[in-house]
Short mmCIF file of C-alpha atoms in Angstrom, two decimals:
data_model
loop_
_atom_site.label_atom_id
_atom_site.label_comp_id
_atom_site.label_asym_id
_atom_site.label_seq_id
_atom_site.Cartn_x
_atom_site.Cartn_y
_atom_site.Cartn_z
CA MET A 1 0.02 -0.03 -0.07
CA ASP A 2 1.63 3.15 -1.02
CA ASN A 3 1.47 6.10 1.29
CA PRO A 4 -1.38 4.87 2.80
CA LYS A 5 -3.26 7.40 5.27
CA LYS A 6 -1.56 7.29 9.12
CA ILE A 7 -4.12 6.21 11.71
CA ALA A 8 -3.53 6.31 15.48
CA LEU A 9 -5.81 4.45 18.10
CA LEU A 10 -6.00 6.11 21.41
CA TYR A 11 -6.32 4.02 25.16
CA PRO A 12 -6.33 5.36 28.35
CA TYR A 13 -6.40 2.56 30.70
CA TYR A 14 -6.08 2.75 34.03
CA GLY A 15 -6.42 -0.23 36.79
CA LYS A 16 -5.28 -4.14 35.89
CA PHE A 17 -4.53 -5.32 32.83
CA PRO A 18 -7.70 -8.43 31.82
CA TRP A 19 -6.73 -11.78 30.79
CA TYR A 20 -7.76 -10.93 26.86
CA PHE A 21 -5.16 -8.32 26.78
CA LYS A 22 -2.59 -10.25 25.38
CA PHE A 23 -5.00 -11.27 22.63
CA PHE A 24 -5.48 -7.76 22.17
CA ILE A 25 -1.84 -6.84 21.89
CA GLU A 26 -1.09 -9.79 19.34
CA SER A 27 -4.28 -8.65 16.99
CA CYS A 28 -2.71 -5.11 16.98
CA LYS A 29 0.86 -6.64 16.14
CA TYR A 30 -0.47 -7.88 12.89
CA ASN A 31 -1.42 -4.59 11.77
CA PRO A 32 1.75 -2.56 11.76
CA SER A 33 0.84 0.06 9.40
CA VAL A 34 -1.83 1.37 12.53
CA ASP A 35 -0.60 3.07 15.72
CA PHE A 36 -1.73 1.99 19.01
CA ILE A 37 -1.17 4.16 21.95
CA ILE A 38 -1.73 3.13 25.19
CA PHE A 39 -1.67 6.41 28.51
CA THR A 40 -1.44 4.49 31.80
CA ASP A 41 0.24 4.06 35.16
CA ILE A 42 0.44 0.26 34.94
CA LYS A 43 4.20 -1.20 34.17
CA ILE A 44 4.01 -3.49 31.18
CA ASN A 45 6.89 -5.74 31.10
CA ASP A 46 6.06 -8.16 28.09
CA GLU A 47 7.77 -6.71 24.85
CA LEU A 48 5.59 -4.96 22.83
CA PRO A 49 5.31 -4.42 19.18
CA LYS A 50 7.05 -1.61 17.37
CA ASN A 51 3.19 -0.30 16.38
CA ILE A 52 2.16 -0.17 20.44
CA ILE A 53 3.29 3.04 22.06
CA VAL A 54 2.78 3.13 25.86
CA ILE A 55 3.30 6.83 27.62
CA GLU A 56 3.12 6.69 31.29
CA TYR A 57 0.30 8.74 32.34
CA SER A 58 -0.91 8.93 35.97
CA PHE A 59 -4.91 9.12 36.32
CA LEU A 60 -4.39 12.49 38.20
CA GLU A 61 -2.40 14.03 35.69
CA LEU A 62 -5.17 12.52 32.52
CA LYS A 63 -7.60 14.33 34.51
CA LYS A 64 -5.41 17.68 35.41
CA LEU A 65 -5.17 17.54 30.76
CA ILE A 66 -8.32 17.08 30.34
CA SER A 67 -9.55 19.75 32.25
CA GLU A 68 -6.89 21.99 30.64
CA LYS A 69 -7.60 21.36 27.14
CA ILE A 70 -11.50 20.77 27.60
CA GLY A 71 -11.43 24.39 29.16
CA PHE A 72 -12.97 23.94 32.39
CA SER A 73 -13.03 21.67 35.83
CA VAL A 74 -14.14 18.02 34.18
CA SER A 75 -15.76 15.48 36.81
CA LEU A 76 -13.38 12.40 36.27
CA ASN A 77 -13.94 10.07 39.32
CA SER A 78 -13.12 7.11 37.83
CA PRO A 79 -11.45 5.24 34.96
CA TYR A 80 -15.00 4.03 33.83
CA LYS A 81 -16.05 8.06 32.91
CA LEU A 82 -13.28 7.95 30.64
CA CYS A 83 -15.71 6.59 28.21
CA ASP A 84 -17.75 9.84 27.74
CA PHE A 85 -14.52 11.67 26.89
CA LYS A 86 -13.66 9.58 24.19
CA PRO A 87 -14.97 11.78 21.75
CA ALA A 88 -12.69 14.83 22.86
CA TYR A 89 -9.56 12.75 22.57
CA GLY A 90 -8.44 14.47 19.53
CA VAL A 91 -8.52 17.71 21.70
CA ILE A 92 -6.80 16.14 24.85
CA PHE A 93 -4.39 14.12 22.98
CA SER A 94 -3.53 16.86 20.08
CA GLU A 95 0.18 16.72 20.99
CA PHE A 96 0.26 12.97 20.47
CA ILE A 97 -1.58 12.88 17.16
CA THR A 98 -0.19 15.73 15.09
CA ASP A 99 1.85 13.72 12.37
CA TYR A 100 -1.44 11.31 12.12
CA ASP A 101 -4.09 11.56 9.06
CA PHE A 102 -7.17 10.15 11.73
CA TRP A 103 -7.31 9.22 15.09
CA GLY A 104 -10.07 6.59 16.97
CA HIS A 105 -10.85 5.66 20.17
CA GLY A 106 -11.64 2.36 21.05
CA ASP A 107 -11.62 -0.19 24.19
CA ILE A 108 -9.34 -2.83 24.67
CA ASP A 109 -11.51 -5.57 24.80
CA LEU A 110 -11.22 -6.97 21.30
CA ILE A 111 -9.83 -8.67 18.65
CA PHE A 112 -8.95 -7.13 15.65
CA GLY A 113 -8.28 -8.62 12.29
CA ASN A 114 -6.83 -6.60 9.23
CA ILE A 115 -7.52 -3.23 10.15
CA ARG A 116 -6.53 -1.82 6.52
CA THR A 117 -9.44 -4.28 4.75
CA PHE A 118 -12.03 -2.22 5.75
CA MET A 119 -10.55 0.96 6.24
CA THR A 120 -9.14 1.43 3.19
CA ASP A 121 -7.73 4.31 1.14
CA GLU A 122 -10.87 5.11 -0.83
CA ILE A 123 -13.10 5.31 2.50
CA LEU A 124 -10.50 7.44 4.28
CA ASP A 125 -10.23 9.74 1.45
CA ASN A 126 -14.12 10.42 1.43
CA PHE A 127 -15.36 10.29 4.91
CA ASP A 128 -14.75 12.35 8.05
CA VAL A 129 -15.67 9.76 10.35
CA VAL A 130 -15.82 5.95 10.46
CA CYS A 131 -18.29 4.21 12.07
CA VAL A 132 -17.88 0.23 12.36
CA ARG A 133 -21.73 -0.29 12.97
CA ASP A 134 -24.48 1.06 10.90
CA GLU A 135 -26.87 1.83 13.31
CA TYR A 136 -25.17 4.01 16.03
CA VAL A 137 -21.45 5.29 16.63
CA THR A 138 -19.46 2.44 18.75
CA GLY A 139 -17.42 3.52 21.56
CA PHE A 140 -14.94 0.39 21.19
CA PHE A 141 -13.64 1.58 17.73
CA THR A 142 -14.48 5.03 15.86
CA LEU A 143 -12.29 6.66 13.27
CA PHE A 144 -12.13 10.59 13.61
CA ARG A 145 -10.39 13.20 10.79
CA ASN A 146 -7.44 14.53 12.50
CA ASN A 147 -8.53 18.05 11.76
CA GLU A 148 -10.08 21.24 14.19
CA PHE A 149 -13.67 21.04 13.28
CA VAL A 150 -13.86 17.21 12.78
CA ASN A 151 -11.86 17.10 16.71
CA LYS A 152 -14.66 19.43 18.36
CA LEU A 153 -17.78 17.54 16.90
CA TYR A 154 -18.45 16.89 20.49
CA GLU A 155 -19.14 20.46 21.29
CA GLU A 156 -21.58 20.60 18.38
CA SER A 157 -23.83 18.33 21.23
CA LYS A 158 -25.60 21.22 23.39
CA ASP A 159 -25.25 18.62 26.58
CA TYR A 160 -21.37 18.35 26.25
CA LYS A 161 -20.60 20.65 28.93
CA PHE A 162 -23.44 18.88 31.50
CA VAL A 163 -21.58 15.23 30.22
CA PHE A 164 -18.16 16.66 31.41
CA GLN A 165 -18.87 17.77 34.88
CA ASN A 166 -21.14 15.29 35.87
CA GLU A 167 -19.57 12.10 37.61
CA LYS A 168 -22.47 9.71 35.92
CA ASN A 169 -21.43 7.36 32.65
CA PHE A 170 -24.12 8.82 30.34
CA VAL A 171 -22.58 6.89 27.43
CA PHE A 172 -22.18 9.87 25.46
CA ASP A 173 -19.85 8.67 23.26
CA GLU A 174 -22.21 6.28 21.53
CA CYS A 175 -25.86 6.65 21.98
CA GLY A 176 -26.66 7.16 25.52
CA ASN A 177 -27.93 3.28 26.14
CA LEU A 178 -30.56 3.32 22.92
CA PHE A 179 -28.67 0.21 21.72
CA SER A 180 -31.64 -2.05 21.59
CA GLU A 181 -34.32 0.31 19.91
CA LEU A 182 -31.50 1.38 17.08
CA GLN A 183 -30.89 -2.49 16.36
CA ALA A 184 -34.23 -3.08 15.93
CA GLY A 185 -34.60 -0.12 13.14
CA GLU A 186 -35.67 2.94 15.36
CA SER A 187 -34.21 6.69 14.37
CA ILE A 188 -32.12 8.09 17.18
CA PHE A 189 -34.07 11.64 16.07
CA GLU A 190 -37.60 9.41 17.22
CA LEU A 191 -36.27 8.28 20.66
CA GLU A 192 -36.26 10.05 23.51
CA SER A 193 -32.77 10.17 25.51
CA GLU A 194 -31.41 12.05 28.69
CA ILE A 195 -28.65 14.08 26.55
CA GLU A 196 -27.64 14.68 22.70
CA THR A 197 -24.67 11.59 22.22
CA MET A 198 -22.24 11.76 19.70
CA THR A 199 -24.83 9.64 17.40
CA HIS A 200 -27.02 12.38 17.45
CA VAL A 201 -24.27 14.88 16.47
CA ILE A 202 -22.61 12.51 13.83
CA LYS A 203 -26.27 11.72 12.42
CA ARG A 204 -27.52 14.91 12.54
CA LEU A 205 -24.51 16.75 10.81
CA ASN A 206 -24.33 14.16 8.03
CA GLN A 207 -27.50 14.85 7.17
CA GLU A 208 -26.76 18.57 6.90
CA GLU A 209 -23.82 17.83 4.85
CA LYS A 210 -21.36 19.47 7.43
CA ILE A 211 -19.43 16.35 7.54
CA ARG A 212 -19.05 13.19 5.86
CA ALA A 213 -19.91 10.00 8.27
CA TYR A 214 -19.51 6.28 7.08
CA PHE A 215 -21.47 3.80 9.02
CA ASP A 216 -21.54 0.20 7.76
CA PHE A 217 -21.41 -3.28 10.07
CA PHE A 218 -18.03 -4.36 9.69
CA VAL A 219 -17.79 -6.14 13.52
CA VAL A 220 -18.89 -9.24 15.48
CA GLU A 221 -20.66 -8.91 19.08
CA GLY A 222 -21.76 -11.52 21.51
CA VAL A 223 -21.36 -14.60 21.83
CA PRO A 224 -21.97 -16.56 18.41
CA GLY A 225 -18.68 -19.05 18.47
CA ASN A 226 -17.84 -19.72 15.03
CA LEU A 227 -14.80 -17.52 14.57
CA LEU A 228 -11.25 -18.21 13.70
CA TRP A 229 -8.27 -15.62 13.71
CA ASP A 230 -5.63 -16.64 11.57
CA ASN A 231 -2.56 -14.86 11.64
CA GLY A 232 -4.07 -11.58 11.62
CA THR A 233 -7.13 -12.20 9.63
CA LEU A 234 -10.13 -12.77 11.26
CA SER A 235 -13.45 -14.62 10.05
CA PHE A 236 -16.88 -15.33 11.04
CA LYS A 237 -18.35 -18.91 9.93
CA ASP A 238 -15.47 -19.46 7.10
CA GLN A 239 -17.54 -17.21 5.03
CA TYR A 240 -16.86 -13.55 6.24
CA GLU A 241 -14.20 -11.69 7.24
CA ILE A 242 -14.80 -9.27 10.08
CA LEU A 243 -12.62 -6.21 11.20
CA LEU A 244 -12.77 -7.33 14.98
CA TYR A 245 -14.39 -9.35 17.40
CA HIS A 246 -15.98 -7.18 20.59
CA LEU A 247 -15.52 -9.53 23.66
CA ILE A 248 -18.05 -6.94 25.41
CA SER A 249 -20.22 -9.99 25.96
CA PHE A 250 -18.29 -13.02 25.88
CA LYS A 251 -16.23 -11.92 28.83
CA ASN A 252 -18.60 -11.69 31.46
CA PHE A 253 -20.09 -15.33 30.59
CA PRO A 254 -18.29 -17.94 32.50
CA HIS A 255 -15.78 -19.30 29.95
CA PHE A 256 -12.69 -21.37 29.97
CA VAL A 257 -9.76 -19.99 28.23
CA PRO A 258 -6.40 -21.92 27.90
CA PHE A 259 -4.07 -19.90 29.91
CA PHE A 260 -1.42 -22.65 29.64
CA TRP A 261 -0.60 -20.75 26.43
CA LYS A 262 2.52 -18.84 27.25
CA LYS A 263 2.14 -17.07 23.80
CA VAL A 264 -0.79 -16.31 21.65
CA PRO A 265 -0.55 -18.99 18.93
CA SER A 266 -0.66 -17.78 15.00
CA LYS A 267 -4.54 -19.48 14.48
CA PHE A 268 -7.32 -19.89 17.20
CA TYR A 269 -10.49 -20.66 17.32
CA ILE A 270 -12.99 -18.58 19.48
CA GLY A 271 -16.29 -20.49 20.66
CA LYS A 272 -19.24 -19.44 22.59
CA ASN A 273 -17.27 -19.63 25.65
CA TYR A 274 -13.73 -20.49 24.97
CA PHE A 275 -10.99 -20.00 23.01
CA SER A 276 -9.17 -22.98 21.67
CA SER A 277 -6.59 -24.41 18.82
CA TYR A 278 -9.00 -26.85 17.69
CA PRO A 279 -12.03 -25.94 15.72
CA GLU A 280 -16.04 -26.09 17.17
CA LYS A 281 -16.86 -29.80 15.60
CA SER A 282 -13.64 -31.18 17.09
CA PHE A 283 -13.92 -34.22 19.11
CA ARG A 284 -11.73 -32.30 21.75
CA ILE A 285 -14.01 -29.44 21.92
CA LYS A 286 -17.20 -31.69 22.15
CA PHE A 287 -14.85 -33.03 25.07
CA TYR A 288 -13.85 -29.96 26.49
CA LYS A 289 -17.90 -28.39 26.77
CA ILE A 290 -19.13 -31.61 28.47
CA PHE A 291 -16.22 -31.64 31.15
CA PHE A 292 -16.90 -27.53 31.28
CA GLU A 293 -20.82 -27.85 31.81
CA PHE A 294 -20.12 -30.15 34.67
CA TYR A 295 -17.34 -28.01 35.86
CA LEU A 296 -20.32 -25.40 35.98
CA SER A 297 -23.11 -27.21 37.59
CA ILE A 298 -20.43 -27.97 40.43
CA LEU A 299 -20.37 -24.37 40.87
CA ASN A 300 -23.96 -23.37 40.71
CA LEU A 301 -24.44 -26.44 43.40
CA LYS A 302 -21.54 -24.86 45.37
CA GLU A 303 -22.91 -21.41 45.33
CA ALA A 304 -26.81 -23.04 46.18
CA PHE A 305 -25.15 -24.30 49.65
CA SER A 306 -23.78 -20.98 50.73
CA ARG A 307 -27.11 -19.43 50.32
CA TRP A 308 -28.68 -22.57 52.28
CA LEU A 309 -25.81 -22.00 55.07
CA GLU A 310 -26.75 -18.06 55.16
CA ASN A 311 -30.25 -18.80 55.46
CA LEU A 312 -30.17 -21.21 58.02
CA LYS A 313 -27.39 -18.83 60.01
CA ILE A 314 -30.43 -16.06 59.18
CA SER A 315 -32.97 -18.48 60.78
CA THR A 316 -31.06 -19.44 63.76
CA LEU A 317 -30.41 -15.82 64.68
CA LEU A 318 -34.20 -15.13 64.40
CA PHE A 319 -35.00 -18.34 66.71
CA PHE A 320 -33.01 -17.40 69.73
CA ASN A 321 -33.01 -13.70 69.06
CA LYS A 322 -36.22 -12.34 67.42
CA ASN A 323 -36.56 -9.46 69.07
CA ALA A 324 -32.99 -8.29 68.18
CA TYR A 325 -33.56 -7.65 64.63
CA ASP A 326 -34.64 -6.05 62.23
CA VAL A 327 -35.42 -7.78 58.50
CA THR A 328 -35.54 -6.05 55.20
CA GLU A 329 -35.92 -7.53 51.83
CA VAL A 330 -34.42 -5.91 48.63
CA VAL A 331 -34.18 -7.13 45.25
CA ILE A 332 -30.55 -6.77 43.45
CA ILE A 333 -30.27 -6.73 39.76
CA ILE A 334 -27.46 -9.16 38.58
CA ASP A 335 -25.61 -8.17 35.17
CA ASN A 336 -29.03 -6.06 34.09
CA LYS A 337 -30.87 -9.04 33.64
CA LYS A 338 -31.68 -11.54 36.92
CA THR A 339 -32.94 -10.81 39.77
CA ARG A 340 -32.37 -11.91 43.04
CA LYS A 341 -34.05 -11.44 46.56
CA VAL A 342 -31.88 -10.24 49.26
CA LYS A 343 -32.59 -10.50 53.06
CA ARG A 344 -30.86 -8.30 55.61
CA LEU A 345 -30.52 -8.39 59.25
CA GLU A 346 -29.48 -5.60 60.83
CA LYS A 347 -29.54 -5.33 65.13
CA LYS A 348 -32.33 -2.91 66.37
CA GLN A 349 -31.29 0.03 68.40
CA ILE A 350 -30.11 -0.34 72.22
CA ASN A 351 -29.95 2.75 74.42
CA GLY A 352 -30.68 4.57 71.16
CA LYS A 353 -27.35 2.95 69.40
CA ALA A 354 -27.86 1.48 66.27
CA SER A 355 -25.51 -1.91 66.20
CA LYS A 356 -23.43 -2.16 63.31
CA GLU A 357 -23.69 -5.63 62.86
CA ILE A 358 -25.34 -6.76 59.65
CA PHE A 359 -26.06 -10.12 58.17
CA SER A 360 -26.90 -10.64 54.63
CA ILE A 361 -27.86 -13.03 51.72
CA LYS A 362 -26.65 -12.56 48.93
#
């Protein structure tokens, strides 16, 4: 490829790198014409590919930089809130991207295929913003042309100051949690939204012909299985080459991953809840699945027994001290879907003083 448009993807990351980080890194290595810039205070001892640039930056330093670049004091109390600032990375990290034609924001819970297969010269020559789903802007990968107007698109939202000064995460970089409605085919302009998100902004400005935005479906999410990563090329069902696999759902489900791999192999399969050197229909994988289902059933039995013991503890306390405790019951939400009732026992006030002793069954 002669003189391709230069791309930098920006990743502020704080906390601890997860188990899938090594897969992310390996997939970056196979995209040598794209630079991946990680801002972090985590010590990385592993040897990294030349196109992964690690810049030591503390979280407090980053918060100060963001306030300076944005022009007012921002609310940034946890790394998770960084999602709302992704659209402003072109301004925040302007000194680091001066040599690039495009910059992008993204996440590390993904595995890349061949980026240049999808981010072609034709697309980069003709569009200012490149989105990899057709319904909304995605926080895990979006490209922006590196110029002053595009870098400040976030200011086109009437709510950007409110978002940046509020500690809540509004999913400003994407669509404000309207994912299901947009995937069902509804228009973001016809839906009620707490704020005007980047999907509102980019789709509106595209309609007004103030920018040229490209929307297409280049990715796989969920847990479909049937994925193959082979020397930097990622395919689905042996039929479709894809830009990336987003592990947003995969990482939250019970899974077994071959951690005995000292290094990521040049070829591996991704099933619904596993990574493997063997295809899904192989005898070995069928055996692994049976073993894993048995393992999960043991974990479920262990959890059920633990809850039974807690119930027994509470019942015993109430039997011998029925007037000493207040009992309350609340409902908690697990993974945004499942719900579970929780009993709480708290000692009643004695002589006007509340006891700190609390028992709960989770």
